[in-house]
mmCIF file of C-alpha atoms in Angstrom:
data_model
loop_
_atom_site.group_PDB
_atom_site.id
_atom_site.type_symbol
_atom_site.label_atom_id
_atom_site.label_comp_id
_atom_site.label_asym_id
_atom_site.label_seq_id
_atom_site.Cartn_x
_atom_site.Cartn_y
_atom_site.Cartn_z
ATOM 1 C CA MET T 1 171.106 100.190 24.993
ATOM 2 C CA ARG T 2 171.469 97.719 22.494
ATOM 3 C CA VAL T 3 168.271 96.744 20.434
ATOM 4 C CA LEU T 4 168.688 93.845 18.029
ATOM 5 C CA VAL T 5 165.876 92.645 15.846
ATOM 6 C CA GLU T 6 165.731 89.315 14.433
ATOM 7 C CA GLY T 7 163.339 87.368 11.986
ATOM 8 C CA ASN T 8 160.568 87.960 10.000
ATOM 9 C CA THR T 9 159.802 91.651 10.026
ATOM 10 C CA ALA T 10 157.310 91.124 7.272
ATOM 11 C CA SER T 11 155.008 89.572 9.320
ATOM 12 C CA LYS T 12 154.211 93.123 10.962
ATOM 13 C CA ALA T 13 154.213 91.214 14.286
ATOM 14 C CA PHE T 14 157.193 91.806 17.017
ATOM 15 C CA ILE T 15 157.983 90.090 20.006
ATOM 16 C CA LEU T 16 160.004 92.222 22.386
ATOM 17 C CA PHE T 17 162.071 90.603 25.133
ATOM 18 C CA ILE T 18 162.139 92.011 28.309
ATOM 19 C CA HIS T 19 165.209 90.105 30.097
ATOM 20 C CA GLY T 20 165.641 89.261 33.892
ATOM 21 C CA GLY T 21 168.280 90.622 36.178
ATOM 22 C CA PRO T 22 168.611 93.619 36.561
ATOM 23 C CA GLY T 23 171.954 93.542 34.877
ATOM 24 C CA VAL T 24 171.536 90.349 32.629
ATOM 25 C CA SER T 25 171.273 90.611 28.987
ATOM 26 C CA SER T 26 168.727 89.400 25.999
ATOM 27 C CA TYR T 27 171.745 87.511 24.668
ATOM 28 C CA PHE T 28 170.505 84.863 26.766
ATOM 29 C CA TYR T 29 167.045 84.498 25.215
ATOM 30 C CA ASP T 30 168.586 84.543 21.539
ATOM 31 C CA THR T 31 168.651 80.747 21.206
ATOM 32 C CA LYS T 32 168.940 78.783 17.848
ATOM 33 C CA TYR T 33 165.402 76.996 18.704
ATOM 34 C CA ILE T 34 163.787 80.276 19.452
ATOM 35 C CA SER T 35 164.960 81.603 15.775
ATOM 36 C CA LYS T 36 163.815 78.574 14.294
ATOM 37 C CA ASN T 37 160.504 78.190 15.813
ATOM 38 C CA ILE T 38 159.411 81.916 16.698
ATOM 39 C CA GLY T 39 161.487 83.909 14.383
ATOM 40 C CA ASP T 40 160.359 82.214 11.222
ATOM 41 C CA LYS T 41 156.639 83.816 11.884
ATOM 42 C CA TYR T 42 157.637 86.712 13.599
ATOM 43 C CA ALA T 43 160.044 89.522 14.373
ATOM 44 C CA ILE T 44 161.860 89.235 17.492
ATOM 45 C CA VAL T 45 163.543 92.095 19.740
ATOM 46 C CA TYR T 46 166.508 91.629 21.861
ATOM 47 C CA TRP T 47 166.601 94.677 24.042
ATOM 48 C CA ASP T 48 169.663 95.129 26.569
ATOM 49 C CA GLN T 49 168.157 97.541 29.350
ATOM 50 C CA ARG T 50 170.528 100.172 30.382
ATOM 51 C CA ASN T 51 173.490 98.858 32.398
ATOM 52 C CA ALA T 52 172.767 95.256 31.166
ATOM 53 C CA GLY T 53 174.449 93.198 28.176
ATOM 54 C CA SER T 54 176.267 94.942 25.684
ATOM 55 C CA SER T 55 174.559 98.420 26.753
ATOM 56 C CA GLN T 56 177.269 101.213 26.882
ATOM 57 C CA GLY T 57 177.805 104.633 28.344
ATOM 58 C CA THR T 58 178.518 105.855 31.956
ATOM 59 C CA ASN T 59 177.356 104.081 34.896
ATOM 60 C CA ASN T 60 173.905 105.605 35.324
ATOM 61 C CA GLY T 61 173.928 105.303 38.886
ATOM 62 C CA GLY T 62 171.637 108.109 39.164
ATOM 63 C CA ASN T 63 169.443 107.102 36.520
ATOM 64 C CA LEU T 64 169.157 103.738 37.325
ATOM 65 C CA HIS T 65 165.772 103.027 38.848
ATOM 66 C CA LEU T 66 162.329 101.242 38.009
ATOM 67 C CA ASP T 67 160.820 104.309 36.780
ATOM 68 C CA GLN T 68 163.147 105.350 34.213
ATOM 69 C CA MET T 69 163.457 101.950 32.847
ATOM 70 C CA ALA T 70 159.902 101.937 32.372
ATOM 71 C CA GLU T 71 160.464 104.971 30.313
ATOM 72 C CA ASP T 72 163.207 103.387 28.683
ATOM 73 C CA LEU T 73 160.944 100.477 27.188
ATOM 74 C CA LYS T 74 158.303 103.049 26.091
ATOM 75 C CA LYS T 75 161.176 104.622 23.996
ATOM 76 C CA VAL T 76 162.502 101.454 22.489
ATOM 77 C CA ILE T 77 158.666 100.937 21.754
ATOM 78 C CA GLU T 78 158.298 104.312 20.120
ATOM 79 C CA VAL T 79 161.387 103.672 18.187
ATOM 80 C CA LEU T 80 160.564 100.357 16.901
ATOM 81 C CA LYS T 81 156.732 101.898 15.343
ATOM 82 C CA PHE T 82 158.747 104.744 13.908
ATOM 83 C CA ARG T 83 161.376 102.365 12.080
ATOM 84 C CA TYR T 84 158.906 99.245 11.210
ATOM 85 C CA GLY T 85 155.222 101.284 10.914
ATOM 86 C CA GLN T 86 152.599 102.199 13.287
ATOM 87 C CA ASP T 87 150.436 99.461 12.290
ATOM 88 C CA MET T 88 152.885 96.685 13.647
ATOM 89 C CA SER T 89 151.315 94.356 16.683
ATOM 90 C CA LEU T 90 153.891 94.786 19.529
ATOM 91 C CA PHE T 91 153.742 91.885 22.371
ATOM 92 C CA LEU T 92 155.943 92.373 25.509
ATOM 93 C CA MET T 93 157.514 89.010 26.944
ATOM 94 C CA GLY T 94 158.874 89.570 30.283
ATOM 95 C CA HIS T 95 160.895 86.874 32.308
ATOM 96 C CA SER T 96 161.941 87.350 36.043
ATOM 97 C CA PHE T 97 162.988 90.850 36.490
ATOM 98 C CA GLY T 98 161.425 91.652 33.350
ATOM 99 C CA GLY T 99 158.238 90.934 34.810
ATOM 100 C CA LEU T 100 158.380 93.457 37.446
ATOM 101 C CA LEU T 101 159.638 96.243 34.793
ATOM 102 C CA ALA T 102 156.425 94.825 32.523
ATOM 103 C CA ALA T 103 154.010 95.643 35.552
ATOM 104 C CA ASP T 104 155.512 99.032 35.965
ATOM 105 C CA PHE T 105 154.983 99.723 32.219
ATOM 106 C CA LEU T 106 151.327 98.207 31.992
ATOM 107 C CA THR T 107 150.055 99.968 34.851
ATOM 108 C CA ARG T 108 150.915 103.329 33.794
ATOM 109 C CA PRO T 109 148.082 104.970 32.425
ATOM 110 C CA GLY T 110 147.756 104.566 28.489
ATOM 111 C CA TYR T 111 150.716 102.483 28.076
ATOM 112 C CA GLN T 112 149.419 99.286 27.706
ATOM 113 C CA ASN T 113 147.279 100.902 24.771
ATOM 114 C CA MET T 114 150.920 100.581 22.538
ATOM 115 C CA ILE T 115 150.986 96.766 22.489
ATOM 116 C CA LYS T 116 148.837 93.927 21.522
ATOM 117 C CA GLY T 117 149.333 91.583 24.487
ATOM 118 C CA PHE T 118 151.912 90.543 27.390
ATOM 119 C CA ILE T 119 153.550 87.203 28.059
ATOM 120 C CA ASP T 120 154.500 86.631 31.347
ATOM 121 C CA VAL T 121 157.509 83.778 31.699
ATOM 122 C CA ASP T 122 158.013 83.335 35.406
ATOM 123 C CA GLY T 123 158.059 86.809 36.165
ATOM 124 C CA SER T 124 157.986 88.654 39.182
ATOM 125 C CA HIS T 125 155.470 91.417 39.711
ATOM 126 C CA ASN T 126 155.945 91.664 43.785
ATOM 127 C CA TYR T 127 159.317 91.395 45.566
ATOM 128 C CA PRO T 128 158.225 91.111 49.066
ATOM 129 C CA LEU T 129 155.583 88.541 48.180
ATOM 130 C CA ASN T 130 158.481 86.654 46.056
ATOM 131 C CA ASP T 131 160.590 86.316 48.908
ATOM 132 C CA THR T 132 158.116 85.021 51.082
ATOM 133 C CA LEU T 133 156.696 82.509 48.556
ATOM 134 C CA THR T 134 160.316 81.312 47.660
ATOM 135 C CA GLN T 135 161.031 80.471 51.393
ATOM 136 C CA GLU T 136 157.688 78.270 51.465
ATOM 137 C CA ALA T 137 158.315 76.770 48.134
ATOM 138 C CA LEU T 138 161.905 75.846 48.957
ATOM 139 C CA LEU T 139 160.264 74.236 52.527
ATOM 140 C CA THR T 140 157.757 72.398 51.168
ATOM 141 C CA GLU T 141 159.879 70.878 48.310
ATOM 142 C CA GLY T 142 162.851 70.453 50.651
ATOM 143 C CA ASN T 143 161.100 68.560 53.285
ATOM 144 C CA TYR T 144 159.422 66.429 50.632
ATOM 145 C CA GLN T 145 162.789 65.694 48.980
ATOM 146 C CA ILE T 146 164.388 64.610 52.158
ATOM 147 C CA SER T 147 161.251 62.328 53.260
ATOM 148 C CA GLN T 148 161.913 60.571 50.268
ATOM 149 C CA LYS T 149 165.556 60.345 51.101
ATOM 150 C CA ARG T 150 166.738 62.434 48.243
ATOM 151 C CA ASN T 151 169.794 65.091 47.997
ATOM 152 C CA ILE T 152 169.426 65.149 52.168
ATOM 153 C CA ASN T 153 172.771 67.175 52.606
ATOM 154 C CA ASP T 154 172.119 69.660 49.681
ATOM 155 C CA TRP T 155 168.622 70.314 51.139
ATOM 156 C CA ALA T 156 169.573 70.460 54.757
ATOM 157 C CA PRO T 157 171.063 74.095 54.421
ATOM 158 C CA ILE T 158 168.259 75.474 52.597
ATOM 159 C CA ILE T 159 165.589 74.097 55.151
ATOM 160 C CA SER T 160 167.805 75.329 58.050
ATOM 161 C CA PHE T 161 167.983 78.804 56.490
ATOM 162 C CA CYS T 162 164.180 78.871 55.406
ATOM 163 C CA ASN T 163 163.291 77.635 59.351
ATOM 164 C CA SER T 164 165.325 80.859 60.773
ATOM 165 C CA HIS T 165 163.989 83.414 58.267
ATOM 166 C CA LYS T 166 160.298 83.330 58.104
ATOM 167 C CA GLY T 167 159.427 87.117 57.168
ATOM 168 C CA ASN T 168 160.547 90.656 57.458
ATOM 169 C CA PHE T 169 163.777 89.704 54.969
ATOM 170 C CA THR T 170 166.685 92.164 54.674
ATOM 171 C CA LEU T 171 168.070 92.460 50.961
ATOM 172 C CA GLU T 172 170.997 90.037 52.137
ATOM 173 C CA ASP T 173 168.128 87.185 52.937
ATOM 174 C CA SER T 174 166.402 88.019 49.697
ATOM 175 C CA GLN T 175 169.714 87.443 47.800
ATOM 176 C CA GLN T 176 170.168 84.296 49.650
ATOM 177 C CA LEU T 177 167.330 82.772 49.187
ATOM 178 C CA GLU T 178 167.493 83.536 45.388
ATOM 179 C CA THR T 179 170.684 81.732 45.688
ATOM 180 C CA PHE T 180 169.118 78.509 47.495
ATOM 181 C CA ALA T 181 166.397 78.617 44.896
ATOM 182 C CA THR T 182 168.787 78.435 41.780
ATOM 183 C CA GLN T 183 170.812 75.561 43.638
ATOM 184 C CA ALA T 184 167.469 73.520 44.312
ATOM 185 C CA GLU T 185 166.654 73.211 41.109
ATOM 186 C CA ASN T 186 169.558 70.918 40.743
ATOM 187 C CA TYR T 187 168.244 68.400 43.602
ATOM 188 C CA VAL T 188 164.845 67.936 41.809
ATOM 189 C CA ASP T 189 164.866 65.125 39.423
ATOM 190 C CA SER T 190 161.647 66.223 37.409
ATOM 191 C CA ILE T 191 163.522 69.386 36.219
ATOM 192 C CA LYS T 192 165.413 69.649 33.204
ATOM 193 C CA HIS T 193 168.780 70.588 34.493
ATOM 194 C CA ILE T 194 170.926 73.362 32.886
ATOM 195 C CA ASN T 195 174.110 75.387 33.480
ATOM 196 C CA ILE T 196 173.438 78.826 32.074
ATOM 197 C CA VAL T 197 177.166 79.764 32.682
ATOM 198 C CA ASN T 198 178.374 76.754 30.614
ATOM 199 C CA LEU T 199 175.750 77.407 27.820
ATOM 200 C CA ILE T 200 177.251 80.985 27.484
ATOM 201 C CA LEU T 201 181.109 79.730 27.421
ATOM 202 C CA LYS T 202 179.917 77.473 24.915
ATOM 203 C CA TYR T 203 178.173 80.226 22.567
ATOM 204 C CA SER T 204 180.072 83.133 23.151
ATOM 205 C CA ILE T 205 182.256 82.606 20.159
ATOM 206 C CA PRO T 206 180.258 81.811 17.533
ATOM 207 C CA ASP T 207 177.295 84.217 18.809
ATOM 208 C CA GLN T 208 180.098 86.842 19.331
ATOM 209 C CA ILE T 209 178.647 87.713 22.798
ATOM 210 C CA PRO T 210 180.639 90.235 24.156
ATOM 211 C CA LEU T 211 181.431 88.641 27.787
ATOM 212 C CA SER T 212 183.539 91.643 28.903
ATOM 213 C CA ALA T 213 180.693 94.015 28.471
ATOM 214 C CA LEU T 214 177.927 91.513 30.404
ATOM 215 C CA LEU T 215 180.502 90.970 33.181
ATOM 216 C CA CYS T 216 181.171 94.366 33.787
ATOM 217 C CA ASN T 217 177.429 95.457 33.761
ATOM 218 C CA LEU T 218 176.141 92.491 35.872
ATOM 219 C CA LEU T 219 178.512 93.310 38.526
ATOM 220 C CA TYR T 220 177.548 96.988 38.617
ATOM 221 C CA SER T 221 174.019 96.250 38.543
ATOM 222 C CA GLU T 222 174.160 93.268 41.368
ATOM 223 C CA ASP T 223 175.798 95.746 43.770
ATOM 224 C CA SER T 224 173.709 98.714 42.994
ATOM 225 C CA ASN T 225 171.452 100.653 45.568
ATOM 226 C CA PHE T 226 168.884 99.907 42.756
ATOM 227 C CA ASN T 227 168.558 96.578 44.600
ATOM 228 C CA LYS T 228 167.369 97.998 47.844
ATOM 229 C CA GLU T 229 164.632 99.986 45.824
ATOM 230 C CA LEU T 230 163.292 96.647 44.338
ATOM 231 C CA ALA T 231 163.196 94.792 47.377
ATOM 232 C CA VAL T 232 160.457 96.611 48.668
ATOM 233 C CA THR T 233 158.594 97.144 45.153
ATOM 234 C CA GLN T 234 155.140 95.373 44.394
ATOM 235 C CA PHE T 235 152.417 95.732 41.765
ATOM 236 C CA SER T 236 150.040 93.438 43.053
ATOM 237 C CA SER T 237 147.824 96.438 44.070
ATOM 238 C CA SER T 238 147.476 98.132 40.964
ATOM 239 C CA LEU T 239 147.251 95.074 38.508
ATOM 240 C CA GLY T 240 143.357 95.578 38.219
ATOM 241 C CA ALA T 241 144.476 98.154 35.765
ATOM 242 C CA VAL T 242 145.554 95.636 32.923
ATOM 243 C CA THR T 243 142.999 94.608 30.578
ATOM 244 C CA ILE T 244 144.671 93.601 27.356
ATOM 245 C CA PRO T 245 145.440 89.979 26.659
ATOM 246 C CA VAL T 246 147.713 88.248 28.514
ATOM 247 C CA LEU T 247 149.284 84.811 28.528
ATOM 248 C CA VAL T 248 151.258 83.474 31.536
ATOM 249 C CA LEU T 249 153.506 80.763 31.525
ATOM 250 C CA TRP T 250 155.288 79.157 34.601
ATOM 251 C CA GLY T 251 157.779 76.595 35.618
ATOM 252 C CA LYS T 252 156.014 73.949 38.074
ATOM 253 C CA TYR T 253 159.392 73.803 39.726
ATOM 254 C CA ASP T 254 160.287 77.492 39.724
ATOM 255 C CA PHE T 255 161.517 78.405 43.569
ATOM 256 C CA THR T 256 163.041 81.911 42.211
ATOM 257 C CA CYS T 257 159.740 82.899 41.314
ATOM 258 C CA PRO T 258 157.490 80.397 42.315
ATOM 259 C CA LEU T 259 153.976 79.347 40.711
ATOM 260 C CA ALA T 260 151.789 80.827 43.326
ATOM 261 C CA LEU T 261 153.433 84.311 42.228
ATOM 262 C CA GLY T 262 152.241 83.612 38.712
ATOM 263 C CA GLU T 263 148.624 82.894 40.141
ATOM 264 C CA ASP T 264 148.652 86.121 42.039
ATOM 265 C CA PHE T 265 149.465 88.060 39.057
ATOM 266 C CA TYR T 266 146.855 86.217 36.673
ATOM 267 C CA ASN T 267 144.233 86.439 39.380
ATOM 268 C CA ARG T 268 144.973 90.014 39.931
ATOM 269 C CA ILE T 269 144.561 91.380 36.483
ATOM 270 C CA SER T 270 141.165 92.427 34.676
ATOM 271 C CA SER T 271 142.092 91.171 31.372
ATOM 272 C CA THR T 272 139.298 89.153 30.090
ATOM 273 C CA ASP T 273 141.307 87.087 27.921
ATOM 274 C CA LYS T 274 143.984 85.765 30.033
ATOM 275 C CA ARG T 275 145.477 82.170 30.158
ATOM 276 C CA LEU T 276 147.737 80.389 32.578
ATOM 277 C CA VAL T 277 149.746 77.723 31.432
ATOM 278 C CA ILE T 278 152.174 75.523 33.732
ATOM 279 C CA SER T 279 155.229 73.286 32.487
ATOM 280 C CA ASP T 280 155.718 70.088 34.446
ATOM 281 C CA LYS T 281 159.249 70.047 33.774
ATOM 282 C CA SER T 282 160.476 73.502 33.958
ATOM 283 C CA GLY T 283 161.826 75.520 36.622
ATOM 284 C CA HIS T 284 162.995 79.202 36.224
ATOM 285 C CA ASN T 285 164.435 78.764 32.622
ATOM 286 C CA MET T 286 161.467 77.686 30.435
ATOM 287 C CA ILE T 287 163.165 79.075 27.362
ATOM 288 C CA TYR T 288 165.930 76.340 27.929
ATOM 289 C CA GLN T 289 164.036 73.922 29.886
ATOM 290 C CA ASP T 290 161.034 73.466 28.094
ATOM 291 C CA LYS T 291 161.297 75.288 24.809
ATOM 292 C CA GLU T 292 158.925 73.530 22.698
ATOM 293 C CA PHE T 293 156.296 74.085 25.288
ATOM 294 C CA LEU T 294 157.046 77.436 25.252
ATOM 295 C CA CYS T 295 156.987 78.396 21.628
ATOM 296 C CA ASN T 296 154.112 76.802 20.734
ATOM 297 C CA GLU T 297 152.352 78.515 23.357
ATOM 298 C CA VAL T 298 153.917 81.785 22.317
ATOM 299 C CA ASP T 299 152.972 81.297 18.592
ATOM 300 C CA THR T 300 149.439 80.428 19.335
ATOM 301 C CA PHE T 301 148.655 83.547 21.606
ATOM 302 C CA VAL T 302 150.640 85.751 19.068
ATOM 303 C CA GLN T 303 148.596 84.169 16.060
ATOM 304 C CA ASN T 304 145.284 84.694 17.869
ATOM 305 C CA HIS T 305 145.981 88.439 19.090
ATOM 306 C CA LYS T 306 148.264 89.953 16.060
#
């Protein structure tokens, strides 16, 4: 598994990204703005999970499951502490699927004691609930947008699907909801619109992004039986075990992991030091859509708890 450490390692404060997916990459979070506005103060750790990004080896089919990946995260932390010192202050930042992986890690006995705090950025901790909330959020926003006579033809198939799928979602239903959630961001004027694919292509050469490895890992992970496991996975019932400081950052217009999901996470953890902050112009990709907001909040949180 690829682990890239950049930024101010002398600070002894480290932020470890847990990327989305499964099968995406930490390359998507390694932006010039992050480097300038967080990396100047703290070290940033970009970890590519197994079968993701530029990680290499066999397909790991028999070992591609959440329990193994939580143990992978533990090993990454142990290596970092061996390399940079046991006195380092380590923070986890989980996005999207990274939120589910972080929830697994944090609710294991004693594991949260390895870190100083957790930053949840539009993460998912409960996939069945996630599907229900995505369906509800798409219906609510879609009906509102149509009432305002905006993008009617674009919203129509989304609303039709959501009206005919109101529970007991299959894996295919879940994947279609995720597709519609991504598309829906383009139909809301309040969101800063971005094109992830264009961004990857734009920076692939100057940043030496291994596109072939990214694509192969992504295609394998998307077609893996691992997704059937994730579709029924939830940590809502065990989040009461989380007591460390937590910062929850959420996009107001996130349909992929709706705001109500962030509120469920926030309300269920037992941390006395916790904060939920909402970006009014962000969807699911705050790191691009409201980067100044994200960096300011992360900086304050790490400063207060390192």
